Coordinates of C-alpha atoms in Angstrom, one line a residue:
M1124 CA -0.4 -16.5 15.6
A1125 CA 2.7 -16.1 17.7
D1126 CA 2.4 -14.0 20.9
G1127 CA 3.8 -10.5 21.1
E1128 CA 2.5 -7.0 21.2
L1129 CA 2.5 -6.4 17.5
N1130 CA 1.1 -9.9 16.8
R1131 CA -1.8 -9.3 19.2
E1132 CA -2.5 -5.9 17.6
L1133 CA -2.6 -7.5 14.1
K1134 CA -5.0 -10.3 15.3
S1135 CA -7.3 -7.7 16.8
F1136 CA -7.1 -5.5 13.7
L1137 CA -8.0 -8.4 11.4
L1138 CA -10.7 -10.1 13.4
D1139 CA -12.4 -7.6 15.7
P1140 CA -15.7 -6.1 14.5
P1141 CA -15.6 -2.4 13.6
T1142 CA -15.8 0.0 16.5
N1143 CA -17.3 2.9 14.5
P1144 CA -18.7 1.9 11.1
S1145 CA -19.2 5.6 10.1
L1146 CA -15.7 6.7 11.2
L1147 CA -14.4 7.2 7.7
K1148 CA -17.8 7.9 6.0
G1149 CA -17.2 10.0 2.8
K1150 CA -13.5 9.2 2.7
R1151 CA -12.0 7.7 -0.5
I1152 CA -8.7 5.7 -0.2
A1153 CA -6.6 4.3 -3.0
I1154 CA -4.6 1.1 -2.4
C1155 CA -2.1 1.2 -5.3
C1156 CA -0.6 -2.1 -6.2
T1157 CA 0.0 -4.7 -8.9
N1158 CA 0.6 -8.5 -9.2
G1159 CA 2.5 -9.9 -6.2
V1160 CA 0.9 -7.7 -3.6
E1161 CA 1.1 -9.2 -0.1
E1162 CA -2.3 -10.6 0.8
V1163 CA -2.6 -9.7 4.5
E1164 CA -1.4 -6.1 3.8
I1165 CA -4.0 -5.4 1.1
L1166 CA -6.9 -7.5 2.4
G1167 CA -6.4 -6.4 6.0
A1168 CA -6.3 -2.8 5.1
H1169 CA -9.1 -3.0 2.6
R1170 CA -11.4 -4.8 5.0
W1171 CA -10.7 -2.5 8.0
L1172 CA -11.1 0.7 6.1
T1173 CA -14.2 -0.4 4.3
E1174 CA -15.8 -1.6 7.5
H1175 CA -15.2 1.8 9.1
G1176 CA -17.0 3.6 6.3
A1177 CA -14.4 4.4 3.6
T1178 CA -14.7 3.8 -0.1
V1179 CA -11.5 1.9 -1.0
H1180 CA -10.3 1.4 -4.6
V1181 CA -7.6 -1.1 -5.8
V1182 CA -5.7 1.1 -8.2
S1183 CA -3.3 -0.8 -10.6
P1184 CA -1.5 -0.3 -13.9
R1185 CA -2.8 -1.7 -17.1
I1186 CA -0.9 -4.9 -18.0
G1187 CA 0.5 -4.9 -21.5
E1188 CA 2.2 -7.7 -23.3
F1189 CA 5.8 -9.0 -23.2
H1190 CA 7.8 -8.6 -26.4
P1191 CA 7.0 -11.7 -28.6
T1192 CA 10.7 -12.8 -28.7
L1193 CA 10.5 -13.5 -24.9
G1194 CA 7.9 -16.2 -25.4
L1195 CA 6.0 -15.0 -22.3
R1196 CA 2.4 -14.0 -21.7
F1197 CA 0.4 -12.7 -18.8
P1198 CA -2.7 -14.7 -17.8
P1199 CA -5.8 -13.0 -19.4
Q1200 CA -7.2 -12.3 -15.9
C1201 CA -4.4 -9.8 -15.3
A1202 CA -6.3 -7.3 -17.5
T1203 CA -8.9 -6.9 -14.7
H1204 CA -7.4 -8.3 -11.5
V1205 CA -4.1 -8.4 -9.5
L1206 CA -2.7 -11.5 -8.1
A1207 CA -2.1 -11.5 -4.4
I1208 CA 0.6 -13.6 -2.8
R1209 CA 1.1 -15.1 0.7
L1210 CA 4.9 -14.7 1.1
M1211 CA 6.0 -17.5 -1.3
E1212 CA 2.7 -18.8 -2.8
N1213 CA -0.1 -17.4 -4.9
A1214 CA -3.1 -16.4 -2.8
G1215 CA -5.9 -15.4 -5.2
W1216 CA -7.1 -12.6 -7.5
L1217 CA -8.3 -9.1 -6.5
K1218 CA -10.5 -7.0 -8.8
I1219 CA -9.0 -3.7 -10.1
D1220 CA -11.3 -0.8 -9.4
R1221 CA -9.4 1.8 -11.3
Y1222 CA -6.2 1.9 -13.5
T1223 CA -3.3 4.2 -12.6
D1224 CA -3.7 6.2 -15.8
E1225 CA -7.3 7.1 -14.7
A1226 CA -6.6 7.9 -11.0
R1227 CA -6.1 11.4 -9.9
A1228 CA -5.0 12.8 -6.5
E1229 CA -8.2 14.9 -6.3
D1230 CA -10.2 11.6 -6.3
Y1231 CA -8.7 10.4 -3.1
D1232 CA -8.2 11.4 0.5
A1233 CA -5.3 9.0 1.2
M1234 CA -3.3 6.3 -0.4
L1235 CA -1.6 3.1 0.6
L1236 CA 1.3 1.3 -1.1
P1237 CA 1.3 -2.3 0.2
G1238 CA 4.3 -4.6 -0.1
G1239 CA 5.1 -8.0 -1.4
C1240 CA 8.5 -7.8 -3.1
W1241 CA 7.4 -8.4 -6.7
N1242 CA 4.5 -5.9 -6.5
P1243 CA 6.3 -2.6 -5.8
D1244 CA 9.3 -3.5 -7.9
A1245 CA 7.0 -3.7 -10.9
L1246 CA 4.7 -0.8 -9.7
R1247 CA 7.6 1.6 -9.4
M1248 CA 8.2 1.3 -13.2
D1249 CA 4.7 2.7 -14.0
Q1250 CA 4.9 6.4 -14.6
H1251 CA 1.2 6.9 -13.7
A1252 CA 1.7 5.2 -10.3
R1253 CA 4.8 7.4 -9.6
A1254 CA 2.8 10.5 -10.6
L1255 CA -0.1 9.6 -8.3
V1256 CA 2.2 9.1 -5.3
S1257 CA 3.9 12.4 -5.9
A1258 CA 0.6 14.2 -6.4
M1259 CA -0.9 12.8 -3.2
Y1260 CA 2.2 13.7 -1.2
E1261 CA 2.4 17.2 -2.6
A1262 CA -1.3 17.7 -1.9
G1263 CA -0.7 17.0 1.8
K1264 CA -2.8 13.9 1.9
P1265 CA -1.7 10.8 3.9
T1266 CA 0.7 8.9 1.6
C1267 CA 1.5 5.6 3.2
A1268 CA 3.6 2.6 2.4
I1269 CA 4.5 -0.7 4.2
C1270 CA 7.2 -3.3 3.8
H1271 CA 8.6 -3.1 0.2
G1272 CA 5.9 -0.5 -0.8
Q1273 CA 8.4 2.3 -0.1
W1274 CA 10.3 1.3 -3.3
V1275 CA 7.6 3.3 -5.2
M1276 CA 8.3 6.3 -2.9
V1277 CA 12.0 6.0 -3.7
S1278 CA 11.2 6.1 -7.5
A1279 CA 8.7 8.9 -7.0
K1280 CA 11.6 10.9 -5.3
I1281 CA 9.6 12.0 -2.3
L1282 CA 11.9 10.6 0.5
K1283 CA 14.8 13.1 0.5
G1284 CA 15.1 14.7 3.9
K1285 CA 12.2 12.7 5.4
R1286 CA 12.1 10.3 8.3
A1287 CA 10.8 6.9 7.2
T1288 CA 11.0 3.1 7.8
A1289 CA 10.7 0.0 5.7
V1290 CA 11.3 -3.8 5.8
W1291 CA 14.9 -4.2 7.0
N1292 CA 16.5 -5.4 3.7
I1293 CA 15.5 -2.3 1.8
Q1294 CA 16.2 0.3 4.5
I1295 CA 19.5 1.0 2.7
D1296 CA 17.5 2.0 -0.4
L1297 CA 15.6 4.6 1.6
E1298 CA 18.9 5.9 3.0
N1299 CA 20.3 6.1 -0.6
A1300 CA 17.2 8.1 -1.5
G1301 CA 18.0 10.7 1.2
A1302 CA 15.7 9.5 4.0
T1303 CA 16.6 9.2 7.7
V1304 CA 15.7 5.6 8.4
L1305 CA 14.2 4.7 11.8
D1306 CA 13.7 1.0 12.8
E1307 CA 10.3 1.6 14.3
P1308 CA 6.9 0.0 13.6
C1309 CA 5.4 3.2 12.1
V1310 CA 7.1 6.5 11.3
V1311 CA 5.1 9.6 10.6
D1312 CA 6.8 12.6 9.0
G1313 CA 4.1 15.1 8.0
N1314 CA 1.7 13.3 5.7
L1315 CA 4.4 10.6 4.8
I1316 CA 3.6 7.5 6.8
T1317 CA 5.6 4.3 6.6
A1318 CA 5.8 0.9 8.3
R1319 CA 8.1 -2.1 8.2
F1320 CA 6.1 -5.3 7.7
P1321 CA 2.6 -6.9 8.1
Y1322 CA 2.6 -6.8 11.9
D1323 CA 2.9 -3.1 11.8
L1324 CA -0.2 -2.6 9.6
P1325 CA -2.5 -1.6 12.5
R1326 CA -0.3 1.2 13.5
L1327 CA 0.1 2.4 9.9
I1328 CA -3.7 2.5 9.4
N1329 CA -4.2 4.2 12.8
A1330 CA -1.7 6.9 11.8
M1331 CA -3.6 7.3 8.4
V1332 CA -6.9 7.5 10.1
K1333 CA -5.8 10.1 12.6
Q1334 CA -4.9 12.4 9.8
L1335 CA -8.1 11.7 7.9
V1336 CA -10.3 12.4 10.9
S1337 CA -8.3 15.5 11.8
A1338 CA -8.7 16.8 8.2
R1339 CA -12.5 16.2 8.4
G1340 CA -12.7 18.0 11.7

């Protein structure tokens, strides 16, 4: 891993043992995604949150079928798993814990929308995912996104008048949705928490955890 403050933070985040395994005991967190989710963003977050006591669910839409005239089919495994990617290559399958049409805001204390360009571009089309994002945000619970994950926030129409960030090439989309965009590793505006790319993940999770622990206290 290349040197640099953010790089060192990510290495520590991914590899260091948990400092407080009961920190998030009793907290339930949804990682909402679909096929094409960026591996380090979902696995890094899932591992850290779980090792610090949280119950973490991978929440994903049900995958249907393409119209027969297209001559395309999803792999059967898509019914129960999402395919993670590592930038430009497939990285393995992750089991779905709950489908978006089953998930409710009252079931979770926080949510994360990871990136990977393909993932949020498909996820934003799912009405149940958009509804869950809106409900979490309106309930005042930490509603977080990183990299391209903010596309789902755009489609959920929760960014107008808010401060936020995202990976550089979609910052214009946030502006067009009415957000004030800041080029910073992590931007917190109330319970809306956003970050730019994988190296910012530790700061995003830290901001989420601060709000979760504060809510408990």
